[in-house]
PDB file of C-alpha atoms in Angstrom:
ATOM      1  CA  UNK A   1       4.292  23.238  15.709  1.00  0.00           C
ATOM      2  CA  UNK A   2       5.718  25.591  13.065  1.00  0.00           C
ATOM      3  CA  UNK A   3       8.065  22.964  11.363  1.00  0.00           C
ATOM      4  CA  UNK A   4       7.251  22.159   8.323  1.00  0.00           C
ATOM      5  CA  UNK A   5       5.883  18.024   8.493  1.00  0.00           C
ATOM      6  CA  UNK A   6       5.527  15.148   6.073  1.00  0.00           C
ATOM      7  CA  UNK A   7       2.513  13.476   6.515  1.00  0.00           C
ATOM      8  CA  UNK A   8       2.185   9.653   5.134  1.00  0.00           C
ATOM      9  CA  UNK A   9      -1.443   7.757   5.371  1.00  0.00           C
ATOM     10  CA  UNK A  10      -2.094   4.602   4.378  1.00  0.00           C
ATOM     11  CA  UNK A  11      -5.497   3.921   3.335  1.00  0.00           C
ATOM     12  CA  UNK A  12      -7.461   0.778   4.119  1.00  0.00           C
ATOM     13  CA  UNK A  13      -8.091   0.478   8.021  1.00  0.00           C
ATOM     14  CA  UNK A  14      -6.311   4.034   8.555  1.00  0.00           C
ATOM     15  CA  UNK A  15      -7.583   7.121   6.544  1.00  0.00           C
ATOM     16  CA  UNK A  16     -10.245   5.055   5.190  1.00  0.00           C
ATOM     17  CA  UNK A  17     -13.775   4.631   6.950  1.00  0.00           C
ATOM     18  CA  UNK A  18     -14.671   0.647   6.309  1.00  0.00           C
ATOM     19  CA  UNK A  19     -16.960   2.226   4.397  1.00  0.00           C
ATOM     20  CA  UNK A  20     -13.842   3.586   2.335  1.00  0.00           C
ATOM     21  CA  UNK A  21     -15.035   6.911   2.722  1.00  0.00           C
ATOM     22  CA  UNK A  22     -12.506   9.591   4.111  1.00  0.00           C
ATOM     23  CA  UNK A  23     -14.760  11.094   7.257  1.00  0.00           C
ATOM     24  CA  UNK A  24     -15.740  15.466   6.961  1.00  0.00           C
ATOM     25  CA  UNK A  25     -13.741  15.995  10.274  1.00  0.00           C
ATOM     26  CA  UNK A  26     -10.062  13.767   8.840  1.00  0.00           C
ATOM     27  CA  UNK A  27     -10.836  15.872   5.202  1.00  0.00           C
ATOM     28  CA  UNK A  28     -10.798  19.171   7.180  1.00  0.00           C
ATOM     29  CA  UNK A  29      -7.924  18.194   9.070  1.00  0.00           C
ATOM     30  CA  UNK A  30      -5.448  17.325   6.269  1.00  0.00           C
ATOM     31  CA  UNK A  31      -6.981  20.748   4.305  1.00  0.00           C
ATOM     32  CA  UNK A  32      -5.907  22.894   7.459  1.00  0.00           C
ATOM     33  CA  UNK A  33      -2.526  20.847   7.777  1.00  0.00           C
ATOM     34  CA  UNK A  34      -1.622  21.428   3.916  1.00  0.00           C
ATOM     35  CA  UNK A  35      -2.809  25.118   4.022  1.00  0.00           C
ATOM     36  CA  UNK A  36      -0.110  25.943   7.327  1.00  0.00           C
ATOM     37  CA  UNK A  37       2.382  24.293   4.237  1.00  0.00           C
ATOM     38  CA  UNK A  38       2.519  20.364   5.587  1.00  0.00           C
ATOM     39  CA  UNK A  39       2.711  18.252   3.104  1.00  0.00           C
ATOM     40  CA  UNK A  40       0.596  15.352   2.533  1.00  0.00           C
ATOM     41  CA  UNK A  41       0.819  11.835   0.882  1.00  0.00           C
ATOM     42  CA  UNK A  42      -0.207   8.537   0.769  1.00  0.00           C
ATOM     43  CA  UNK A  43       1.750   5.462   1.192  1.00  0.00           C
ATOM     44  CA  UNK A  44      -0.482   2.336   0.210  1.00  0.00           C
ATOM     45  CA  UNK A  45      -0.212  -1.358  -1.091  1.00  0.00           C
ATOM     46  CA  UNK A  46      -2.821   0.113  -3.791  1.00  0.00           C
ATOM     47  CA  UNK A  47      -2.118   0.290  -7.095  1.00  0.00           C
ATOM     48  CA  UNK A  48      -2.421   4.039  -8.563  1.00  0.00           C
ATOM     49  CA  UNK A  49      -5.496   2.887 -10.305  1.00  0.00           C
ATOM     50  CA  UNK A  50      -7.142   2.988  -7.195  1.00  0.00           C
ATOM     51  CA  UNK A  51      -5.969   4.869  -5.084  1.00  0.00           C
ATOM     52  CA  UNK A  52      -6.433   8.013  -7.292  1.00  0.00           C
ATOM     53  CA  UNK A  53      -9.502   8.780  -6.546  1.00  0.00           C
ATOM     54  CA  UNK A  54      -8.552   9.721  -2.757  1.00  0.00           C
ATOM     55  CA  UNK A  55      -5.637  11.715  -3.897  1.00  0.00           C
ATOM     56  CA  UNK A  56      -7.569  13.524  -6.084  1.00  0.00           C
ATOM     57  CA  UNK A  57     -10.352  14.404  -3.375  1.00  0.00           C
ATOM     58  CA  UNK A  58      -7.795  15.529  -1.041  1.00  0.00           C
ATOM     59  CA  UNK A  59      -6.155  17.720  -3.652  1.00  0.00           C
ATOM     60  CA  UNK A  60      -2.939  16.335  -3.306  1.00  0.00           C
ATOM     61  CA  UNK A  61       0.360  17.869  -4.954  1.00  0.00           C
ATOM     62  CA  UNK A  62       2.513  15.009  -3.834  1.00  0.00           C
ATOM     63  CA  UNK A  63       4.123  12.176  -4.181  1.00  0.00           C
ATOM     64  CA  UNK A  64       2.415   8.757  -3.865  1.00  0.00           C
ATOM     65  CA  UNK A  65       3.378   5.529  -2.945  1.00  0.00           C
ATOM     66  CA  UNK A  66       1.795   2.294  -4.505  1.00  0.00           C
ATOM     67  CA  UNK A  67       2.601  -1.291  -4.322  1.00  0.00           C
ATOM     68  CA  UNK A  68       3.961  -0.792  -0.852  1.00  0.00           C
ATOM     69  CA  UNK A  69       6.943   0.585  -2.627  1.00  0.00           C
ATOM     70  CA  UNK A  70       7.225  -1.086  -5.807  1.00  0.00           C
ATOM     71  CA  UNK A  71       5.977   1.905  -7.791  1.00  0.00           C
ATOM     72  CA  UNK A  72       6.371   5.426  -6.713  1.00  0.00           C
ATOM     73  CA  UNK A  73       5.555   8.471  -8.666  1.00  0.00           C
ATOM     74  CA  UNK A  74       4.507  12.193  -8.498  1.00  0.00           C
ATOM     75  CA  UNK A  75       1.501  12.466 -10.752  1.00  0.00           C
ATOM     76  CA  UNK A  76       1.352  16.290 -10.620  1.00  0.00           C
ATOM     77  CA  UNK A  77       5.186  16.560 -11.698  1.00  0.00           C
ATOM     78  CA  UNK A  78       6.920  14.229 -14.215  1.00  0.00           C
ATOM     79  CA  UNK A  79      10.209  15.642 -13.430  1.00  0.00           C
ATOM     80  CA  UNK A  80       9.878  13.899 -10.126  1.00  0.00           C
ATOM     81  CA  UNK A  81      10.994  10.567 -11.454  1.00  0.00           C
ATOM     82  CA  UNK A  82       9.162   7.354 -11.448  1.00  0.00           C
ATOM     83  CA  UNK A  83      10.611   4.094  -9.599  1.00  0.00           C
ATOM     84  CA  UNK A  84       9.144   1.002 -10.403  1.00  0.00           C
ATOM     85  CA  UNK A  85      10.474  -1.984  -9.399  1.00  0.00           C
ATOM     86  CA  UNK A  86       9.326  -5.231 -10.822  1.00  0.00           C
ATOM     87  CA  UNK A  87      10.011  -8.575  -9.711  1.00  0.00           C
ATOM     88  CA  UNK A  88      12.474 -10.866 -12.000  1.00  0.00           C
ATOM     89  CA  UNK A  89      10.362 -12.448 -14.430  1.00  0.00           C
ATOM     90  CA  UNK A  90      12.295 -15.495 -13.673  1.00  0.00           C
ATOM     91  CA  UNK A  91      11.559 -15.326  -9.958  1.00  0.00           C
ATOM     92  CA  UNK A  92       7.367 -14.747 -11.118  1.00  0.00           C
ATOM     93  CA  UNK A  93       7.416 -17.611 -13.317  1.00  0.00           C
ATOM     94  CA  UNK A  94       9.063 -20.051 -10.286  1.00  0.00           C
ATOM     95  CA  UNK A  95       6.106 -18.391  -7.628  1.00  0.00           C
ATOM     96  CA  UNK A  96       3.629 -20.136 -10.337  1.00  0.00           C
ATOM     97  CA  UNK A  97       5.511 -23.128 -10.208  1.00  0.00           C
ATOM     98  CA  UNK A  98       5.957 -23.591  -6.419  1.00  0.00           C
ATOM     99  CA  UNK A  99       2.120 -23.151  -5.831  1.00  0.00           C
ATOM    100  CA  UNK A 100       0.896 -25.345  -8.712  1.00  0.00           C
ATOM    101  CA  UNK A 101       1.870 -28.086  -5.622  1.00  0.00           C
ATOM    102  CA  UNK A 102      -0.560 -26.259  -3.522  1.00  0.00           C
ATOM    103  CA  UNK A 103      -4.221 -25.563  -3.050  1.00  0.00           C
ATOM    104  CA  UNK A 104      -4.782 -22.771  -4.524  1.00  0.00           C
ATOM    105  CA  UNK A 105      -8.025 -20.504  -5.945  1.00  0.00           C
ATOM    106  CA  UNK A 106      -6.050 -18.004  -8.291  1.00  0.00           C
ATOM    107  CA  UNK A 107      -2.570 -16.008  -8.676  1.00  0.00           C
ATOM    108  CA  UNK A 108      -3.295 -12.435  -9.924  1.00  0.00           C
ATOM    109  CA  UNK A 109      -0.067 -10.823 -11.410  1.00  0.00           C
ATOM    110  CA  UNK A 110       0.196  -6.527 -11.536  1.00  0.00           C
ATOM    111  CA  UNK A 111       1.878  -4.914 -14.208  1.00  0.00           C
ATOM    112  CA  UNK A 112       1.348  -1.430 -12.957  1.00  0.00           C
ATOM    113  CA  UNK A 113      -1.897  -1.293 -14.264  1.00  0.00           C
ATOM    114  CA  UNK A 114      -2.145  -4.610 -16.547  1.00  0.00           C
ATOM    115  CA  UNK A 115      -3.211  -7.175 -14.537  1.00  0.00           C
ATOM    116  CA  UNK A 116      -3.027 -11.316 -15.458  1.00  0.00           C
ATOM    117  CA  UNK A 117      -5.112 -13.477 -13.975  1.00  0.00           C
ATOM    118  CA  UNK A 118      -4.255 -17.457 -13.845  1.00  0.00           C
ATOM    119  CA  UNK A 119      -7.608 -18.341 -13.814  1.00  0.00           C
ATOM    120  CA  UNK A 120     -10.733 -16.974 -14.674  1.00  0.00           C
ATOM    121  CA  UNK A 121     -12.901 -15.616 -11.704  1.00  0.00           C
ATOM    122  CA  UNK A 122     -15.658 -13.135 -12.035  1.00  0.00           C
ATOM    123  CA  UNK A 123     -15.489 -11.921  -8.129  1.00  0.00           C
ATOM    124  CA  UNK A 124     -11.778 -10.984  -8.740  1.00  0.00           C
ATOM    125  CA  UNK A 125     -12.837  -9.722 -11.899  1.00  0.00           C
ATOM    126  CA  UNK A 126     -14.850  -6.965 -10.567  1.00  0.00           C
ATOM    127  CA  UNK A 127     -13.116  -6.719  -7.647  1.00  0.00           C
ATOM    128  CA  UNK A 128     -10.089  -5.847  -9.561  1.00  0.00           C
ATOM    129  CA  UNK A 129     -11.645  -3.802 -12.770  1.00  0.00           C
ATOM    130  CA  UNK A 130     -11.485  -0.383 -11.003  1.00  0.00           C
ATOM    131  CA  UNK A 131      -9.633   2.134 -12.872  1.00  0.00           C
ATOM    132  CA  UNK A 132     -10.174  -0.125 -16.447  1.00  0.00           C
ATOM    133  CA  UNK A 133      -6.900  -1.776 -16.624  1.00  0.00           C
ATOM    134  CA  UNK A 134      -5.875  -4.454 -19.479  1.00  0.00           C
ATOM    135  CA  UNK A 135      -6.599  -7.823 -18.475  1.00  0.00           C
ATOM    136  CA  UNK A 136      -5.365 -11.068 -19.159  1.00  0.00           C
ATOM    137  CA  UNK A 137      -6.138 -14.475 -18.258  1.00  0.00           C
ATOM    138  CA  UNK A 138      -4.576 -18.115 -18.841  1.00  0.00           C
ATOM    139  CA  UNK A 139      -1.526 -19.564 -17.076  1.00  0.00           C
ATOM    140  CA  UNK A 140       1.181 -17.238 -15.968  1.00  0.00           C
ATOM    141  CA  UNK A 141       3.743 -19.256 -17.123  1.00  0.00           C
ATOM    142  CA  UNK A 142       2.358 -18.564 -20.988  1.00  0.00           C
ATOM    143  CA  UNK A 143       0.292 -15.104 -20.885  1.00  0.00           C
ATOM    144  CA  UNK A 144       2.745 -13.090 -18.458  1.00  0.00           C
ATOM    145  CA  UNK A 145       5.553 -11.362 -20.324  1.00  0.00           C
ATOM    146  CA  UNK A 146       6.786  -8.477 -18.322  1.00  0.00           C
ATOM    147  CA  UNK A 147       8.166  -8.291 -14.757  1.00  0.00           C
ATOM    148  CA  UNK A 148       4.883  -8.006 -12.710  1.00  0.00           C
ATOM    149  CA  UNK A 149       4.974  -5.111 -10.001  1.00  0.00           C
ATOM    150  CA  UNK A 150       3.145  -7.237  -7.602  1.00  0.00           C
ATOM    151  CA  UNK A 151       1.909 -10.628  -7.257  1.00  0.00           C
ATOM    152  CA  UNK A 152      -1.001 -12.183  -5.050  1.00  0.00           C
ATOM    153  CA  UNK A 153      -1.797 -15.511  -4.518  1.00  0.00           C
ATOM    154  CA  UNK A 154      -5.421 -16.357  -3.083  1.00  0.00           C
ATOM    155  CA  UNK A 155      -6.022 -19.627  -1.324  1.00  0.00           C
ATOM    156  CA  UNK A 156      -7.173 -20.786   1.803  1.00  0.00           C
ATOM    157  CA  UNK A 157      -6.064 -19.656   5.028  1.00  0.00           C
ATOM    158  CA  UNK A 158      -3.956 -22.893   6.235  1.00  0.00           C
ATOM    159  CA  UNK A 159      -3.044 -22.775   2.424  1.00  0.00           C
ATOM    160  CA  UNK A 160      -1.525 -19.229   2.531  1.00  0.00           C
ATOM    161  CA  UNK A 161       0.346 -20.253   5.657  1.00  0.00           C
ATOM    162  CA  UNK A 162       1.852 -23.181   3.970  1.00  0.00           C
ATOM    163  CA  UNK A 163       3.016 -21.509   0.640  1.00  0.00           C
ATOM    164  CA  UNK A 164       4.078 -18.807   2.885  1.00  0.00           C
ATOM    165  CA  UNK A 165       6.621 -21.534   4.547  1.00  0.00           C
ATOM    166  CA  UNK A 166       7.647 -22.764   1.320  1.00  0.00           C
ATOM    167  CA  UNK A 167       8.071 -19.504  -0.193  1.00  0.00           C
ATOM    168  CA  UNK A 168      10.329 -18.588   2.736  1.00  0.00           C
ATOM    169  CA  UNK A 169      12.533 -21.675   1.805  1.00  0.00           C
ATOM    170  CA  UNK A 170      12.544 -21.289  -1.543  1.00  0.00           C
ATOM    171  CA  UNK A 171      12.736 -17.454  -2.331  1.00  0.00           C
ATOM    172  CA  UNK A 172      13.688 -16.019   0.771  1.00  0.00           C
ATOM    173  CA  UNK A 173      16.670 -13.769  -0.969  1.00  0.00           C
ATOM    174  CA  UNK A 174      14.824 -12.116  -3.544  1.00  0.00           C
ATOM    175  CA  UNK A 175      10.975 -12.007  -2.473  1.00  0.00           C
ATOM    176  CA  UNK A 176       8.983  -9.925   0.736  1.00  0.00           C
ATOM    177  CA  UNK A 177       5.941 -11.235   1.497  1.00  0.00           C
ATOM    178  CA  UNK A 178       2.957 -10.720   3.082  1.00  0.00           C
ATOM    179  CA  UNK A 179      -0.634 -11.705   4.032  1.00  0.00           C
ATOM    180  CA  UNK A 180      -4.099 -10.161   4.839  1.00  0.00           C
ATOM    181  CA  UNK A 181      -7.203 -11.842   5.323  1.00  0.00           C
ATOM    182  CA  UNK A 182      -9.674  -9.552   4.193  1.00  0.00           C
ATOM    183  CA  UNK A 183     -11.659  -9.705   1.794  1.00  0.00           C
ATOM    184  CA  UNK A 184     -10.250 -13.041   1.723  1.00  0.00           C
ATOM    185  CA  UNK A 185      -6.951 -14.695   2.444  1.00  0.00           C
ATOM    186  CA  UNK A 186      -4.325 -13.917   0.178  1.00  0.00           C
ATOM    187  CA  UNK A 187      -0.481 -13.538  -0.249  1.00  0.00           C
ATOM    188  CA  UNK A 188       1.411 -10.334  -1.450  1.00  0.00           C
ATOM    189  CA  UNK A 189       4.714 -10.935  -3.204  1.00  0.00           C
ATOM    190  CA  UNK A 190       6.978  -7.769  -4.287  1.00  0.00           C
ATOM    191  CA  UNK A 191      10.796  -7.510  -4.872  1.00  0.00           C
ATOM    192  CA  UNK A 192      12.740  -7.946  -1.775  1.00  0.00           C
ATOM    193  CA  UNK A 193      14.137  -5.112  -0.210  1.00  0.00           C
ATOM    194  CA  UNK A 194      10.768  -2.782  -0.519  1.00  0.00           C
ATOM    195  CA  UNK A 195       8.539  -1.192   1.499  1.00  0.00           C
ATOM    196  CA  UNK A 196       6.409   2.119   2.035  1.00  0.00           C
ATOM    197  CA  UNK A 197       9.414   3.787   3.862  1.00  0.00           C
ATOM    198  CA  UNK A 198      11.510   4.063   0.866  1.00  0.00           C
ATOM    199  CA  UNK A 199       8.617   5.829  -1.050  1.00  0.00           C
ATOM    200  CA  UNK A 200       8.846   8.335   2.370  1.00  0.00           C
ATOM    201  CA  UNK A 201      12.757   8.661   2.300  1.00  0.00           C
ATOM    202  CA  UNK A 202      12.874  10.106  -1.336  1.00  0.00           C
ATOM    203  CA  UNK A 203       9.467  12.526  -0.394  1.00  0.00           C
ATOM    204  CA  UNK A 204      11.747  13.261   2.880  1.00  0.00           C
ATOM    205  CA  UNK A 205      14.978  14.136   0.835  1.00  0.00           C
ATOM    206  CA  UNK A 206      12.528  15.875  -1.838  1.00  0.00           C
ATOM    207  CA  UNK A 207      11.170  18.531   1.005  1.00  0.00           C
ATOM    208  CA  UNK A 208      13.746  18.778   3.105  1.00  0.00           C
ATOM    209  CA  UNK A 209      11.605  17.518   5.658  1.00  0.00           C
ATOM    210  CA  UNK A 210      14.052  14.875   8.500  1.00  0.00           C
ATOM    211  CA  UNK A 211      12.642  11.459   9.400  1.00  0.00           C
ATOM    212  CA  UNK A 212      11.927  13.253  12.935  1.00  0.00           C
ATOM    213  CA  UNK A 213       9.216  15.417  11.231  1.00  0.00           C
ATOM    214  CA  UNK A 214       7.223  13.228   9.423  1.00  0.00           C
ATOM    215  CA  UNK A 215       4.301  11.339  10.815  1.00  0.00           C
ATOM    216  CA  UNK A 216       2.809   7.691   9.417  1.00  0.00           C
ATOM    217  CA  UNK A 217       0.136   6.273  10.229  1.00  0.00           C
ATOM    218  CA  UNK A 218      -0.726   3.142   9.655  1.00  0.00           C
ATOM    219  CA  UNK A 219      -2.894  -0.558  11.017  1.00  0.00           C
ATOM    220  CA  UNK A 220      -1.173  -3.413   9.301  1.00  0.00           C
ATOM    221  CA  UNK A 221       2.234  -5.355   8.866  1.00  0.00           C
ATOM    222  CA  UNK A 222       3.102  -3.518   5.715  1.00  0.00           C
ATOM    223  CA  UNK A 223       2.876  -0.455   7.812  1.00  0.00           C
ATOM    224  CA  UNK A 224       5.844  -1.459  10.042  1.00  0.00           C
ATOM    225  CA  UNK A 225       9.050  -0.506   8.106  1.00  0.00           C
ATOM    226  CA  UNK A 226       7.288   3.129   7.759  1.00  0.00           C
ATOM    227  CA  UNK A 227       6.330   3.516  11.293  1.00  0.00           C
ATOM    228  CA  UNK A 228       9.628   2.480  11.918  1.00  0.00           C
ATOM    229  CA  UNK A 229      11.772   5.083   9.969  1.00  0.00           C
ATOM    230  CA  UNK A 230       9.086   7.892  10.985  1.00  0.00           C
ATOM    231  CA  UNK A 231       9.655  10.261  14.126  1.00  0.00           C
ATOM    232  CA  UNK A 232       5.946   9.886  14.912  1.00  0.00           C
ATOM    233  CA  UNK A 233       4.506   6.410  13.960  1.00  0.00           C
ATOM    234  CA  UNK A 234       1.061   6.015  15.069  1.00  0.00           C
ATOM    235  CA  UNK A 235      -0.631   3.113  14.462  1.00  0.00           C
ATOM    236  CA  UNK A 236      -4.676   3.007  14.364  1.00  0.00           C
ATOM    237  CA  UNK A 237      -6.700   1.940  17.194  1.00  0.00           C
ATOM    238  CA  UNK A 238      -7.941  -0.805  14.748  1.00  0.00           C
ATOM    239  CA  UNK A 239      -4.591  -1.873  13.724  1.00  0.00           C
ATOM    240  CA  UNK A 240      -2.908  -5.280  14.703  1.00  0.00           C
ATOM    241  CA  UNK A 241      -0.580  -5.847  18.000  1.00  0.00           C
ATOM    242  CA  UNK A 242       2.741  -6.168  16.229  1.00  0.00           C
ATOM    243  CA  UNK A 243       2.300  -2.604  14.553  1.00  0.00           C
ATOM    244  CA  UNK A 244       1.091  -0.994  17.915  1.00  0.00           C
ATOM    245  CA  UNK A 245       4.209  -2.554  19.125  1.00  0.00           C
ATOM    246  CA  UNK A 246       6.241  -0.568  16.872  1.00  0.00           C
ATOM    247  CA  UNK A 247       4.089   2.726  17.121  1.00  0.00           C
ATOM    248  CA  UNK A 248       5.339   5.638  19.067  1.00  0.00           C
ATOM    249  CA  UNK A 249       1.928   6.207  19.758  1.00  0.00           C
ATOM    250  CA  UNK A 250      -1.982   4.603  19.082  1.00  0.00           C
ATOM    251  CA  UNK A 251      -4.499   6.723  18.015  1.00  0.00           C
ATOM    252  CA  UNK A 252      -8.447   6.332  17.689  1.00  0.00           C
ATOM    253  CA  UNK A 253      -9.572   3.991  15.030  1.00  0.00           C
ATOM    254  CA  UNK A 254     -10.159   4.488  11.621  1.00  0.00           C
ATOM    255  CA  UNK A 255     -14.369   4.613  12.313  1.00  0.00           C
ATOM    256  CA  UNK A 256     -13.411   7.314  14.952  1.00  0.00           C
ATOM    257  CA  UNK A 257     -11.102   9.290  13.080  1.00  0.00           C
ATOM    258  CA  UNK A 258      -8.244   8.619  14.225  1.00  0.00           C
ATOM    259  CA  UNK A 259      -6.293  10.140  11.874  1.00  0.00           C
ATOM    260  CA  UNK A 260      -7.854  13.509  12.152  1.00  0.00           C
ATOM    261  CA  UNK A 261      -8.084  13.712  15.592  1.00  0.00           C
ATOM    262  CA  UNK A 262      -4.311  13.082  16.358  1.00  0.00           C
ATOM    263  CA  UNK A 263      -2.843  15.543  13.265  1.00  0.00           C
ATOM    264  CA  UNK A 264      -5.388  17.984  15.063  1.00  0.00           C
ATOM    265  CA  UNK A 265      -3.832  17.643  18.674  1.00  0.00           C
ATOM    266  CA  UNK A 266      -0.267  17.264  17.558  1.00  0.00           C
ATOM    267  CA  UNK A 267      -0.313  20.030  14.956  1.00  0.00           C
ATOM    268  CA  UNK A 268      -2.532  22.398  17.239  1.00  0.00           C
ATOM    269  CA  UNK A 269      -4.414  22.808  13.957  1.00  0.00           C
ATOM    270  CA  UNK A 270      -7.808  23.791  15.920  1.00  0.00           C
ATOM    271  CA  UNK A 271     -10.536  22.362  13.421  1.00  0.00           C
ATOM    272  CA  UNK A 272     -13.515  21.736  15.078  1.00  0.00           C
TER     273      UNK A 272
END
């Protein structure tokens, strides 16, 4: 394959190891891919704060895609542009509101990289402290004064499913959301209308690279839209039903590098 391809990995459950360690044979892989001049870039519900650390080990020159698609940037090239898109603040303020009726353990607001915290909670504390960010904690409704990038709302898991109904009813129009379960149940909340495959549509337009030549990979449901709009979606041997669905294809999991393998037989890239 001489073409030129656009490569998008998530992290968690896909490039990473569940140690979140990116295995010697997938680093070798993506080295040999970017040195026959494919490019390479994440696409992750991360924050830039921490997801950094993998683009730097991978030497990466490209764009990246944070927030599934609520922030998107090229931090080798400020020319790029940067896209951010917040929710409303009036739409963040009425989330708060609807789950004060609910069960609920804490709503974490993300500014970027300034992060509010409803209540104070030492686990999400450390959890969340990578990268050094500003932190703030009291009720949302006071202590948040810009559009947050991203919300999440941990609770129980018949909890999240019941917000999740109510949050359908109530902000259908302007909200996506979505849940995962580990480390513990929680609810994602960005702007409506966004996912990782806009972050790939402006890299595709930037290289000149079609939707038929670029390759996702991905294991969960915020994976779908990008799988989707790729000509090879391949979804990890780990990931769940509804994206394997979706896939053109199902790799090896993210313990058997999956990743590597697949970018290895597709791009004959020969790394042993």
């Amino acid at each position: 394959m001489a073409d030129k391809h656009l490569i998008a990995l998530d992290l968690d459950g896909t490039l990473l190891k569940d140690d979140k360690t990116i295995s010697h044979k997938t680093k070798q892989v993506i080295k040999k891919a970017r040195e026959e001049g494919h490019v390479v870039m994440i696409a992750t519900g991360r924050p830039f704060r921490s997801s950094e650390m993998y683009y730097q080990e991978l030497e990466l020159d490209s764009p990246i895609v944070n927030f599934n698609g609520a922030f998107i940037h090229h931090p080798k090239d400020s020319n790029w542009g940067i896209y951010h898109t917040p929710l409303d603040m009036s739409v963040a303020k009425d989330i708060v509101e609807t789950c004060i009726s609910y069960d609920f353990y804490n709503i974490i607001a993300e500014v970027i990289d300034d992060i509010y915290f409803h209540y104070h909670d030492e686990k999400l504390l450390e959890l969340f402290s990578f990268g050094n960010p500003t932190i703030t904690t009291g009720d949302l409704r006071k202590f948040l004064t810009t559009s947050p990038t991203s919300m999440l709302i941990h609770s129980t898991e018949d909890q999240v499913k019941l917000i999740r109904q109510r949050l359908n009813e109530v902000h259908a129009e302007v909200i996506e959301h979505r849940s995962w379960g580990a480390p513990f149940p929680v609810i994602e909340i960005i702007k409506n209308g966004l996912h990782k495959a806009i972050g790939l549509k402006r890299a595709s337009e930037y290289y000149h690279i079609p939707p038929e030549r670029i390759i996702a990979f991905g294991d969960e449901d915020n994976d779908l839209e990008m799988l989707d709009y790729a000509g090879y979606g391949v979804a990890m041997g780990n990931a769940i039903a509804e994206l394997k669905t979706v896939a053109n294809e199902v790799t090896l999991t993210n313990e058997e590098d999956g990743v590597g393998h697949y970018l290895n037989d597709l791009l004959n890239l020969k790394v042993i």
